[in-house]
Coordinates of C-alpha atoms in Angstrom, one line a residue:
Chain A
M121 CA 119.1 87.0 123.8
A122 CA 120.2 89.8 121.5
D123 CA 117.8 90.8 118.8
I124 CA 118.8 89.8 115.3
D125 CA 118.8 92.7 112.9
T126 CA 116.9 91.5 109.8
R127 CA 115.9 94.9 108.4
H128 CA 117.1 93.9 105.0
G129 CA 115.2 90.6 105.2
V130 CA 118.3 88.4 105.4
M131 CA 118.6 86.0 108.3
L132 CA 121.8 84.2 107.4
Y133 CA 124.5 85.3 105.1
L134 CA 127.7 83.4 104.2
D135 CA 130.3 85.0 102.0
A136 CA 133.1 83.1 100.3
V137 CA 133.5 80.5 103.1
S138 CA 136.3 78.0 102.6
V139 CA 137.1 75.0 104.8
S140 CA 139.7 72.4 104.1
F141 CA 140.6 69.3 106.1
S142 CA 144.2 68.2 105.5
G143 CA 144.1 69.1 101.8
Y144 CA 140.5 68.1 101.2
Q145 CA 138.4 71.2 100.2
A146 CA 135.1 70.7 102.0
L147 CA 133.8 74.2 101.3
N148 CA 135.2 76.2 98.4
E149 CA 134.3 79.9 98.5
L150 CA 130.7 79.1 99.3
S151 CA 128.3 82.0 99.4
L152 CA 124.7 81.6 100.6
A153 CA 121.9 83.9 101.8
V154 CA 118.8 82.8 103.5
D155 CA 115.9 85.2 103.9
E156 CA 114.0 85.7 107.2
G157 CA 111.0 83.4 107.4
E158 CA 112.2 81.1 104.6
L159 CA 112.1 77.3 104.5
R160 CA 115.2 76.4 102.5
C161 CA 116.3 73.0 101.5
L162 CA 120.0 72.1 100.9
I163 CA 120.6 69.1 98.7
G164 CA 123.7 67.7 97.1
P165 CA 125.6 64.5 96.7
N166 CA 127.6 63.0 99.5
G167 CA 130.7 65.1 100.2
A168 CA 129.1 68.2 98.7
G169 CA 129.7 70.1 102.0
K170 CA 126.2 70.1 103.5
T171 CA 127.2 69.0 107.0
T172 CA 130.4 71.1 107.0
L173 CA 128.2 74.1 106.2
M174 CA 126.1 73.4 109.2
D175 CA 129.2 73.0 111.3
V176 CA 130.5 76.4 110.2
I177 CA 127.2 78.2 110.9
T178 CA 127.0 76.6 114.4
G179 CA 130.6 77.2 115.4
K180 CA 131.7 73.6 115.4
T181 CA 134.2 74.2 112.5
R182 CA 136.2 77.3 112.0
P183 CA 136.4 78.3 108.3
D184 CA 139.8 79.1 106.8
S185 CA 138.4 82.2 105.2
G186 CA 135.1 83.9 104.5
S187 CA 132.5 85.4 106.7
V188 CA 129.3 84.2 108.3
F189 CA 126.6 86.7 109.6
L190 CA 123.4 86.2 111.4
G191 CA 121.2 89.1 110.4
Q192 CA 123.0 92.3 109.5
D193 CA 125.6 92.6 112.2
I194 CA 126.2 89.4 114.3
N195 CA 129.5 87.8 113.1
L196 CA 129.0 84.2 114.0
L197 CA 132.8 83.6 113.7
D198 CA 133.2 85.6 116.9
H199 CA 131.2 83.0 118.9
D200 CA 131.5 79.4 120.1
E201 CA 128.8 76.8 119.8
A202 CA 127.0 77.5 123.0
A203 CA 127.0 81.3 122.4
I204 CA 125.7 80.8 118.9
A205 CA 122.9 78.6 120.3
R206 CA 122.1 81.3 122.7
L207 CA 121.9 83.9 119.9
G208 CA 119.0 81.9 118.5
V209 CA 120.5 79.3 116.2
G210 CA 119.1 75.8 116.8
R211 CA 120.6 72.7 115.3
K212 CA 119.3 69.1 114.9
F213 CA 121.9 66.6 114.2
Q214 CA 121.8 63.9 111.6
K215 CA 122.1 61.2 114.3
P216 CA 119.3 62.0 116.8
S217 CA 120.7 63.2 120.1
V218 CA 118.5 63.4 123.1
F219 CA 119.1 62.6 126.7
P220 CA 118.1 58.9 127.0
H221 CA 118.1 58.7 130.8
Q222 CA 115.8 61.7 131.3
R223 CA 112.1 61.9 130.7
V224 CA 110.7 63.4 127.5
W225 CA 109.4 66.2 129.7
D226 CA 112.8 66.9 131.2
N227 CA 114.5 66.8 127.8
L228 CA 112.2 69.6 126.7
A229 CA 112.4 71.5 129.9
L230 CA 116.2 71.4 129.8
A231 CA 116.1 73.0 126.3
L232 CA 113.8 75.8 127.4
V233 CA 115.3 79.2 126.6
G234 CA 117.3 81.0 129.4
H235 CA 118.9 79.9 132.7
R236 CA 122.1 78.7 130.9
S237 CA 124.8 79.5 133.5
P238 CA 125.5 77.0 136.3
W239 CA 124.4 79.4 138.9
Q240 CA 121.1 80.2 137.2
A241 CA 120.5 76.5 136.6
L242 CA 121.1 75.8 140.3
R243 CA 118.5 78.3 141.3
Y244 CA 116.0 77.6 138.6
K245 CA 112.4 76.8 139.5
P246 CA 110.0 76.1 136.6
S247 CA 107.3 78.8 136.4
T248 CA 103.8 78.1 135.3
A249 CA 104.6 79.6 132.0
D250 CA 107.5 77.2 131.6
E251 CA 105.3 74.2 132.4
D252 CA 102.7 75.4 129.9
R253 CA 105.4 75.9 127.2
V254 CA 106.7 72.4 127.7
A255 CA 103.2 70.9 127.6
H256 CA 102.5 72.9 124.5
L257 CA 105.7 71.6 122.8
A258 CA 105.0 68.0 123.9
K259 CA 101.6 68.2 122.2
L260 CA 103.1 69.9 119.1
I261 CA 105.5 67.0 118.5
G262 CA 102.9 64.4 119.4
L263 CA 104.6 63.1 122.5
Y264 CA 102.4 64.6 125.3
D265 CA 101.2 61.1 126.3
L266 CA 104.8 59.9 126.6
A267 CA 106.1 62.9 128.4
G268 CA 106.7 60.9 131.6
Q269 CA 108.8 58.2 129.9
A270 CA 112.5 58.1 129.6
A271 CA 113.6 59.4 126.2
G272 CA 115.8 56.4 125.6
G273 CA 112.7 54.3 125.0
L274 CA 111.3 56.3 122.1
S275 CA 111.1 55.0 118.6
H276 CA 113.4 56.5 116.0
G277 CA 110.8 58.8 114.5
Q278 CA 109.7 60.0 118.0
T279 CA 113.3 60.7 118.9
Q280 CA 113.7 62.9 115.8
W281 CA 110.5 64.8 116.8
L282 CA 111.7 65.2 120.4
E283 CA 114.9 66.7 119.2
I284 CA 113.0 69.1 117.0
G285 CA 110.8 69.9 120.0
M286 CA 114.0 70.6 122.0
L287 CA 115.2 73.0 119.3
L288 CA 111.8 74.8 119.4
A289 CA 112.1 75.1 123.2
Q290 CA 115.2 77.1 122.7
D291 CA 113.1 79.7 120.9
P292 CA 115.5 79.9 117.9
K293 CA 115.2 82.4 115.1
L294 CA 117.1 80.1 112.8
L295 CA 116.7 76.3 112.8
L296 CA 119.2 74.0 111.0
I297 CA 117.9 70.6 110.5
D298 CA 120.1 67.7 109.2
E299 CA 118.2 64.9 107.6
P300 CA 115.0 65.0 109.6
V301 CA 113.2 62.1 107.9
A302 CA 116.0 59.6 107.4
G303 CA 114.6 56.3 108.6
M304 CA 111.1 57.5 109.1
T305 CA 107.9 55.8 107.8
Q306 CA 105.8 57.5 105.2
Q307 CA 103.3 58.6 107.8
E308 CA 106.0 60.0 110.1
T309 CA 107.6 61.8 107.1
E310 CA 104.3 63.5 106.3
R311 CA 103.8 64.7 109.9
T312 CA 107.4 66.0 109.9
A313 CA 106.7 67.9 106.7
E314 CA 103.6 69.5 108.4
L315 CA 105.6 70.3 111.5
L316 CA 108.4 72.1 109.6
Q317 CA 106.0 74.0 107.4
S318 CA 104.1 75.3 110.5
L319 CA 107.3 76.9 111.8
V320 CA 107.7 79.4 108.9
P321 CA 107.4 82.4 108.6
D322 CA 107.8 83.0 112.3
Q323 CA 111.1 81.1 112.2
T324 CA 113.7 80.6 109.5
V325 CA 114.4 76.9 108.7
V326 CA 117.2 75.3 106.7
V327 CA 116.8 71.6 106.0
V328 CA 119.4 69.3 104.7
E329 CA 117.7 66.3 103.1
H330 CA 118.3 63.5 100.6
D331 CA 114.6 62.4 100.2
M332 CA 113.6 64.3 97.1
A333 CA 109.9 63.6 97.6
F334 CA 110.1 65.2 101.0
V335 CA 112.1 68.2 99.6
R336 CA 109.4 68.6 97.0
S337 CA 106.7 68.6 99.6
I338 CA 108.2 71.3 101.8
A339 CA 110.6 73.5 100.0
R340 CA 109.9 76.7 98.2
R341 CA 113.6 77.3 97.5
V342 CA 116.3 74.7 97.0
S343 CA 120.1 75.2 97.0
V344 CA 122.1 72.5 95.3
L345 CA 125.6 72.1 96.8
H346 CA 128.4 70.5 94.8
E347 CA 132.1 70.2 95.6
G348 CA 131.9 72.8 98.4
R349 CA 129.9 75.5 96.6
V350 CA 126.4 76.4 95.6
L351 CA 125.9 75.0 92.1
T352 CA 122.4 76.5 91.6
E353 CA 119.4 77.8 93.5
G354 CA 115.7 78.0 92.7
S355 CA 112.4 76.2 92.9
I356 CA 112.5 72.5 93.1
D357 CA 111.2 72.2 89.5
A358 CA 113.8 74.7 88.2
V359 CA 116.5 72.9 90.0
Q360 CA 115.4 69.4 88.8
T361 CA 115.4 70.5 85.2
D362 CA 118.8 72.2 85.4
A363 CA 121.2 70.2 83.2
R364 CA 124.2 70.7 85.5
V365 CA 122.3 69.4 88.5
R366 CA 121.1 66.4 86.6
E367 CA 124.7 65.7 85.7
V368 CA 126.3 65.9 89.1
Y369 CA 123.6 64.7 91.4
L370 CA 120.1 63.7 90.3
G371 CA 121.0 61.6 87.3
D372 CA 118.5 60.8 84.6
A373 CA 116.4 58.7 87.0
C374 CA 114.8 61.9 88.4
Chain B
M25 CA 115.6 62.5 136.9
S26 CA 116.7 59.0 136.1
S27 CA 115.3 56.1 137.9
S28 CA 118.7 55.0 139.3
P29 CA 118.4 53.0 142.5
G30 CA 120.4 55.7 144.4
N31 CA 117.3 57.8 144.1
S32 CA 114.8 55.3 145.5
P33 CA 113.1 56.7 148.6
F34 CA 113.7 53.5 150.6
L35 CA 117.5 53.4 149.9
H36 CA 117.7 57.1 150.7
R37 CA 116.0 56.7 154.0
A38 CA 118.1 53.7 154.8
T39 CA 121.2 55.6 154.1
I40 CA 120.2 58.5 156.4
A41 CA 119.3 56.0 159.1
F42 CA 122.7 54.2 158.7
F43 CA 124.8 57.3 159.2
L44 CA 122.7 58.7 162.0
G45 CA 122.6 55.2 163.6
L46 CA 126.4 54.9 163.4
A47 CA 126.8 58.4 164.9
L48 CA 124.6 57.4 167.9
W49 CA 125.6 53.8 168.4
V50 CA 129.4 54.0 168.2
P51 CA 129.9 56.4 171.2
V52 CA 127.5 54.3 173.3
A53 CA 129.1 51.0 172.3
N54 CA 132.6 52.2 172.8
L55 CA 132.4 54.6 175.8
L56 CA 129.4 53.4 177.9
L57 CA 129.1 49.6 177.4
P58 CA 131.6 47.5 179.5
A59 CA 134.3 45.9 177.4
E60 CA 133.0 42.4 178.0
S61 CA 129.6 43.2 176.6
P62 CA 128.9 41.5 173.3
L63 CA 127.7 44.8 171.9
A64 CA 130.8 46.7 173.0
L65 CA 133.0 48.2 170.3
S66 CA 136.8 48.3 170.7
S67 CA 138.8 51.5 170.1
Y68 CA 140.4 49.8 167.2
S69 CA 137.1 49.2 165.6
V70 CA 136.1 52.8 166.1
S71 CA 139.2 54.0 164.2
L72 CA 138.5 51.4 161.5
L73 CA 134.9 52.6 161.1
G74 CA 136.0 56.2 161.0
K75 CA 138.5 55.3 158.3
Y76 CA 135.8 53.6 156.2
L77 CA 133.5 56.6 156.5
C78 CA 136.3 58.8 155.1
L79 CA 136.8 56.5 152.2
A80 CA 133.0 56.4 151.6
L81 CA 133.1 60.2 151.4
L82 CA 136.0 60.0 148.9
A83 CA 133.9 57.5 146.8
L84 CA 130.9 59.8 146.9
A85 CA 133.1 62.7 145.6
L86 CA 134.3 60.5 142.7
D87 CA 130.8 59.3 141.9
L88 CA 129.5 62.8 141.6
L89 CA 132.2 63.5 139.0
W90 CA 132.3 60.1 137.2
G91 CA 128.8 58.7 137.7
Y92 CA 127.0 61.9 136.9
A93 CA 129.3 64.2 134.8
G94 CA 131.0 61.2 133.1
L95 CA 134.5 62.4 133.9
L96 CA 136.6 59.6 135.3
S97 CA 139.3 61.1 137.4
L98 CA 142.1 58.7 138.2
G99 CA 143.8 61.2 140.4
H100 CA 141.2 61.8 143.1
G101 CA 143.6 60.5 145.7
A102 CA 145.6 63.7 145.1
F103 CA 142.8 65.9 146.3
F104 CA 142.2 63.5 149.3
A105 CA 145.9 63.7 150.2
L106 CA 146.1 67.5 149.8
G107 CA 143.1 67.9 152.2
G108 CA 144.9 65.4 154.5
Y109 CA 148.2 67.4 154.4
A110 CA 146.3 70.6 155.2
M111 CA 144.9 68.9 158.3
G112 CA 148.3 67.3 159.0
M113 CA 150.0 70.7 159.0
Y114 CA 147.6 72.0 161.6
L115 CA 148.1 68.9 163.7
M116 CA 151.9 69.3 163.4
R117 CA 151.7 72.9 164.6
Q118 CA 149.6 71.7 167.6
I119 CA 152.5 69.5 168.7
G120 CA 154.4 72.7 169.8
T121 CA 157.3 72.0 172.2
R122 CA 156.2 68.3 172.7
G123 CA 158.2 67.1 169.7
V124 CA 161.4 65.1 170.0
Y125 CA 163.5 68.3 169.7
G126 CA 161.2 70.5 171.7
D127 CA 161.4 73.3 169.2
A128 CA 158.4 75.7 169.6
D129 CA 158.8 77.2 166.1
L130 CA 159.7 74.3 163.8
P131 CA 158.2 70.8 163.4
D132 CA 160.7 68.0 164.1
F133 CA 161.5 67.1 160.5
M134 CA 162.5 70.7 159.8
V135 CA 164.8 70.8 162.8
F136 CA 166.3 67.5 161.6
L137 CA 166.9 69.0 158.2
D138 CA 168.6 72.0 159.8
W139 CA 166.0 74.5 158.6
S140 CA 166.2 77.8 160.5
E141 CA 162.7 79.1 159.9
L142 CA 159.2 78.1 159.0
P143 CA 158.6 78.2 155.2
W144 CA 156.0 80.8 154.2
Y145 CA 153.5 78.2 153.1
W146 CA 153.3 76.9 156.7
W147 CA 152.2 80.3 158.0
G148 CA 148.7 80.4 159.3
F149 CA 148.4 76.6 160.0
D150 CA 148.5 77.3 163.7
S151 CA 144.9 78.5 163.2
F152 CA 142.2 75.8 162.9
P153 CA 139.8 77.9 160.8
F154 CA 142.7 78.8 158.4
A155 CA 143.6 75.1 158.1
M156 CA 140.0 74.1 157.4
L157 CA 139.8 76.8 154.8
M158 CA 142.9 75.3 153.2
V159 CA 141.4 71.8 153.3
L160 CA 138.7 73.2 150.9
L161 CA 140.8 75.8 149.0
V162 CA 144.0 73.8 148.1
P163 CA 142.1 70.9 146.4
G164 CA 139.6 73.3 145.0
V165 CA 142.1 75.6 143.4
L166 CA 144.1 72.8 142.0
A167 CA 140.9 71.3 140.4
L168 CA 140.0 74.8 139.2
V169 CA 143.3 75.4 137.4
F170 CA 143.7 71.8 136.1
G171 CA 140.0 71.5 135.1
W172 CA 140.0 74.9 133.4
L173 CA 143.0 73.9 131.2
A174 CA 141.6 70.5 130.5
F175 CA 137.9 71.4 129.8
R176 CA 138.7 74.6 127.8
S177 CA 140.7 72.4 125.5
R178 CA 137.9 69.8 125.5
V179 CA 140.1 67.1 127.0
T180 CA 137.7 64.2 127.9
G181 CA 137.4 60.5 128.2
V182 CA 140.5 58.5 128.6
Y183 CA 142.8 61.5 128.0
F184 CA 141.3 63.2 131.0
S185 CA 141.8 60.0 133.1
I186 CA 145.4 59.8 132.0
M187 CA 146.1 63.4 132.8
T188 CA 144.7 63.2 136.3
Q189 CA 146.7 60.0 136.8
A190 CA 149.9 62.0 135.8
M191 CA 148.9 64.8 138.1
T192 CA 148.7 62.6 141.2
Y193 CA 152.0 60.9 140.2
A194 CA 153.8 64.2 139.8
L195 CA 152.5 65.3 143.2
M196 CA 153.7 62.1 144.7
L197 CA 157.2 62.6 143.4
A198 CA 157.1 66.2 144.6
F199 CA 155.9 65.3 148.1
F200 CA 158.6 62.6 148.5
R201 CA 161.2 65.4 148.3
N202 CA 162.5 66.7 151.6
E203 CA 163.0 70.1 150.1
M204 CA 159.2 70.5 149.6
G205 CA 158.9 71.0 153.3
F206 CA 156.2 68.4 154.0
G207 CA 158.3 65.8 155.8
G208 CA 159.5 63.9 152.7
N209 CA 158.7 60.2 152.6
N210 CA 157.9 60.1 156.3
G211 CA 155.1 62.6 155.8
L212 CA 153.5 64.2 158.9
T213 CA 152.8 62.1 162.0
D214 CA 153.2 61.9 165.8
F215 CA 150.1 64.1 166.2
K216 CA 149.1 64.9 169.7
D217 CA 145.8 66.7 169.8
L218 CA 143.1 68.5 167.8
L219 CA 141.5 71.6 169.2
G220 CA 143.1 70.7 172.5
F221 CA 141.5 67.2 172.6
D222 CA 143.9 64.2 172.9
L223 CA 143.8 62.3 169.7
H224 CA 144.5 59.0 171.5
A225 CA 141.6 59.4 173.9
D226 CA 138.6 57.2 173.2
S227 CA 136.2 60.1 173.6
T228 CA 138.1 62.1 170.9
R229 CA 138.0 59.1 168.5
C230 CA 134.3 58.7 169.0
A231 CA 133.7 62.5 168.5
L232 CA 135.8 62.3 165.3
L233 CA 133.7 59.4 164.1
V234 CA 130.5 61.3 164.8
V235 CA 131.7 64.3 163.0
T236 CA 132.8 62.2 160.1
A237 CA 129.5 60.3 159.9
L238 CA 127.5 63.6 159.9
T239 CA 129.9 65.1 157.3
V240 CA 129.4 62.1 155.0
L241 CA 125.6 62.3 155.5
G242 CA 125.6 66.1 154.8
S243 CA 127.7 65.7 151.7
Y244 CA 125.4 62.9 150.4
M245 CA 122.4 65.2 151.0
L246 CA 124.2 68.1 149.3
C247 CA 125.0 66.0 146.2
R248 CA 121.5 64.7 146.0
R249 CA 119.9 68.1 146.2
L250 CA 122.4 69.4 143.7
L251 CA 121.5 66.6 141.2
A252 CA 117.8 67.2 141.6
T253 CA 118.1 70.8 140.2
R254 CA 118.3 71.9 136.6
F255 CA 122.1 72.1 137.2
G256 CA 122.1 68.3 137.9
A257 CA 119.9 67.6 134.9
V258 CA 122.4 69.5 132.7
V259 CA 125.4 67.6 134.2
T260 CA 123.7 64.2 133.6
A261 CA 122.7 65.3 130.1
L262 CA 126.3 66.3 129.2
R263 CA 127.4 62.8 130.4
D264 CA 125.1 61.2 127.9
Q265 CA 125.1 63.7 125.0
E266 CA 127.7 66.4 125.4
G267 CA 127.2 67.8 121.9
R268 CA 123.5 68.3 122.4
V269 CA 124.0 70.2 125.6
R270 CA 126.6 72.5 124.0
F271 CA 124.3 73.1 121.0
L272 CA 121.4 73.9 123.4
G273 CA 123.6 76.8 124.5
Y274 CA 125.1 75.6 127.8
S275 CA 128.7 76.2 128.4
V276 CA 129.8 72.6 129.0
A277 CA 133.2 73.5 130.3
S278 CA 131.9 75.6 133.1
Y279 CA 129.5 72.9 134.3
K280 CA 132.3 70.4 134.3
L281 CA 134.5 72.8 136.2
V282 CA 131.9 73.4 138.9
V283 CA 131.4 69.6 139.4
F284 CA 135.2 68.9 139.3
V285 CA 136.0 71.6 141.9
L286 CA 133.1 70.5 144.2
S287 CA 134.2 66.9 143.9
A288 CA 137.8 67.8 144.7
M289 CA 136.7 69.8 147.7
L290 CA 134.7 66.8 149.0
A291 CA 137.7 64.6 148.5
G292 CA 139.8 67.1 150.4
V293 CA 137.4 67.1 153.4
A294 CA 137.6 63.3 153.3
G295 CA 141.3 63.5 153.6
A296 CA 141.2 66.0 156.4
L297 CA 138.9 63.7 158.4
Y298 CA 141.0 60.7 157.6
V299 CA 144.4 62.0 158.9
P300 CA 143.5 62.6 162.6
Q301 CA 141.9 59.1 162.7
V302 CA 144.8 57.2 161.2
G303 CA 147.5 59.4 162.7
I304 CA 149.6 59.9 159.6
I305 CA 149.7 61.4 156.1
N306 CA 152.6 60.6 153.8
P307 CA 153.2 60.8 150.0
G308 CA 152.0 57.2 149.6
E309 CA 148.5 58.6 149.5
F310 CA 149.3 60.2 146.1
Q311 CA 150.1 56.8 144.6
P312 CA 148.3 56.3 141.3
L313 CA 147.1 52.9 142.6
N314 CA 145.1 54.5 145.4
S315 CA 143.2 56.7 142.9
I316 CA 142.5 53.7 140.7
E317 CA 141.1 51.9 143.8
I318 CA 138.6 54.7 144.4
A319 CA 137.2 54.1 140.9
I320 CA 136.9 50.4 141.7
W321 CA 134.9 51.2 144.8
V322 CA 132.5 53.3 142.8
A323 CA 132.2 50.7 140.0
V324 CA 131.7 47.8 142.4
G325 CA 129.1 49.7 144.4
G326 CA 127.2 51.1 141.4
R327 CA 128.3 54.1 139.5
G328 CA 125.9 57.1 139.3
T329 CA 123.9 56.1 142.4
L330 CA 125.8 58.0 145.2
V331 CA 124.6 55.4 147.7
G332 CA 126.3 52.6 145.7
A333 CA 129.6 54.4 145.7
M334 CA 129.6 54.7 149.5
L335 CA 128.6 51.1 149.8
G336 CA 131.4 50.0 147.5
A337 CA 134.0 51.8 149.5
F338 CA 132.7 50.4 152.8
V339 CA 132.5 46.8 151.5
I340 CA 135.9 46.8 149.8
A341 CA 137.6 48.5 152.7
A342 CA 136.2 46.0 155.1
V343 CA 137.2 43.1 153.0
E344 CA 140.6 44.6 152.6
T345 CA 141.0 44.8 156.4
L346 CA 140.0 41.2 156.8
L347 CA 142.1 39.9 153.9
T348 CA 145.3 41.9 154.5
A349 CA 145.4 40.6 158.0
Q350 CA 145.0 37.0 156.9
F351 CA 146.6 36.9 153.4
P352 CA 148.5 40.1 152.7
E353 CA 149.8 39.0 149.3
A354 CA 146.4 37.9 148.1
W355 CA 144.6 41.3 148.5
L356 CA 145.5 42.9 145.2
F357 CA 144.5 39.7 143.3
A358 CA 141.2 39.6 145.2
L359 CA 140.6 43.3 144.4
G360 CA 141.3 42.7 140.7
A361 CA 139.1 39.6 140.6
L362 CA 136.3 41.5 142.3
F363 CA 136.5 44.3 139.8
L364 CA 136.5 41.9 136.9
L365 CA 133.5 39.9 138.2
V366 CA 131.5 43.0 138.9
T367 CA 132.3 44.5 135.5
L368 CA 131.3 41.3 133.8
F369 CA 128.3 40.3 135.7
L370 CA 127.1 43.3 137.5
P371 CA 127.6 46.3 135.2
R372 CA 125.4 48.4 137.4
G373 CA 127.3 47.4 140.6
L374 CA 126.0 46.0 143.8
L375 CA 123.1 48.4 143.7
G376 CA 122.2 47.0 140.3
L377 CA 121.5 43.7 142.1
W378 CA 119.1 45.5 144.4
E379 CA 117.4 47.2 141.5
R380 CA 117.0 43.9 139.6
R381 CA 115.3 42.4 142.7
G382 CA 113.2 45.5 143.1
H383 CA 111.8 45.4 139.6
G384 CA 111.2 41.7 139.9

């Protein structure tokens, strides 16, 4: 994996990114910078462009214009999804996606960094270090006792954790996490908050979330997206008292 | 790995025992036992068993691709036929001056068409090793080019199936043409011998059956070992969650390509073993219907189990032999009915029955 140059403290930098789908402007000259080691939350009403933003960063969607950099000098627009993942960008989908027919252990082992080409995968033998790493991750996400079970049998919350564990197994520098606590119980939500907070500042985390209580519990900085651009940025308190934000998204109820 | 019944140790051992047993028993029953013995096997039955074994290998090839990588090829008959043609070309060259026209340089059908010299793509087929190389390379290269174009553009699901179907149909039309130089609609036939052994001799037929049984067994073991590696885990994973595999940093297209090429080569080997045992290869093997039938074998036996695919091919081919002899018009209806019944009531195929029993 190439080292990411973060000498100026910036992990992810988007400049004037625009994406349109048959006339619909999903992202409109969006610019965003995320510092190394930061835990950033992205909020915004439906259709604000949060998922499209993730798609652009991970190579799933090509922007019409603008630039996307990882660190100082890696132009993410030059790479496809798999290459971007290998550069150290991990992504958790909104809909949990794990491998249901394989054991929890194998799900994590498959995500372990390295051995990505077919030939390397064919010759791969897990080392003791690999086994330890999988065991460590399984404990971290609280699924060590279930490691031998097929992932298809996990509960919704456990599936979300497994996917986060798989992301961590990739050894990413930047994690993009789409709605991690949707459908979780209060207790599961709290554990997820702890887990995400334990990742920084070694890793940089960007979370898209609707649950404002959860956002309040984890985020130091919040970016509010509206109509494909960043409306405002700041602490959760500053953002929640911003008149424009209240108007477009939060409503008077908050 | 998953807990599919194809991986159960008992079934695995039974499969090995079956192929080894067949390889040992058939020569004894056909060559040594007197014809009036109840255990004796007629030469006709030997050919039939040999044919079923080839179809089992073809089903195994498709199961590797469809059952594990989730790619349903409805054109696998094309790779089978190409392997068969490569073997047929070698067998044609072996005929030499024993053809109807006695021409040492040209096969009969070329003499008949007034061709003056052997086309360049027939060069080298006098050599057995070269022909065997082509059995692997021709299907392999076609799968490589076709798969590269398809997977690079992320063609999957039903679109992939339709394209493979179109591929085998196009090849069928091409091979029907006399100008192609593969014998037109008659194909290649009237073979005499293979490596100097008379193809009509019982001993040769038995030897071919033994070679086929061992090849199927070897291919099964190869697939099993392949699927037990991290490579196999990635392939199974991309069947279930392609996006996740891609975002983990695996190049999905190259994994699909490796499996597709390997599967095409196995199908080619099946075709090459089939041709000397049935004595003919013609463009009918490229019929889209044949390729669909392979998918039915796999579905009936149990997709994603390897053993089930081979079982499905054996069972259906045997039923087909019985039914087409008794009620030729009824066969396709019976096949359709069987497919419907299995899809409705045994979604995991015949091996699913076994699994249900096993788990009580």
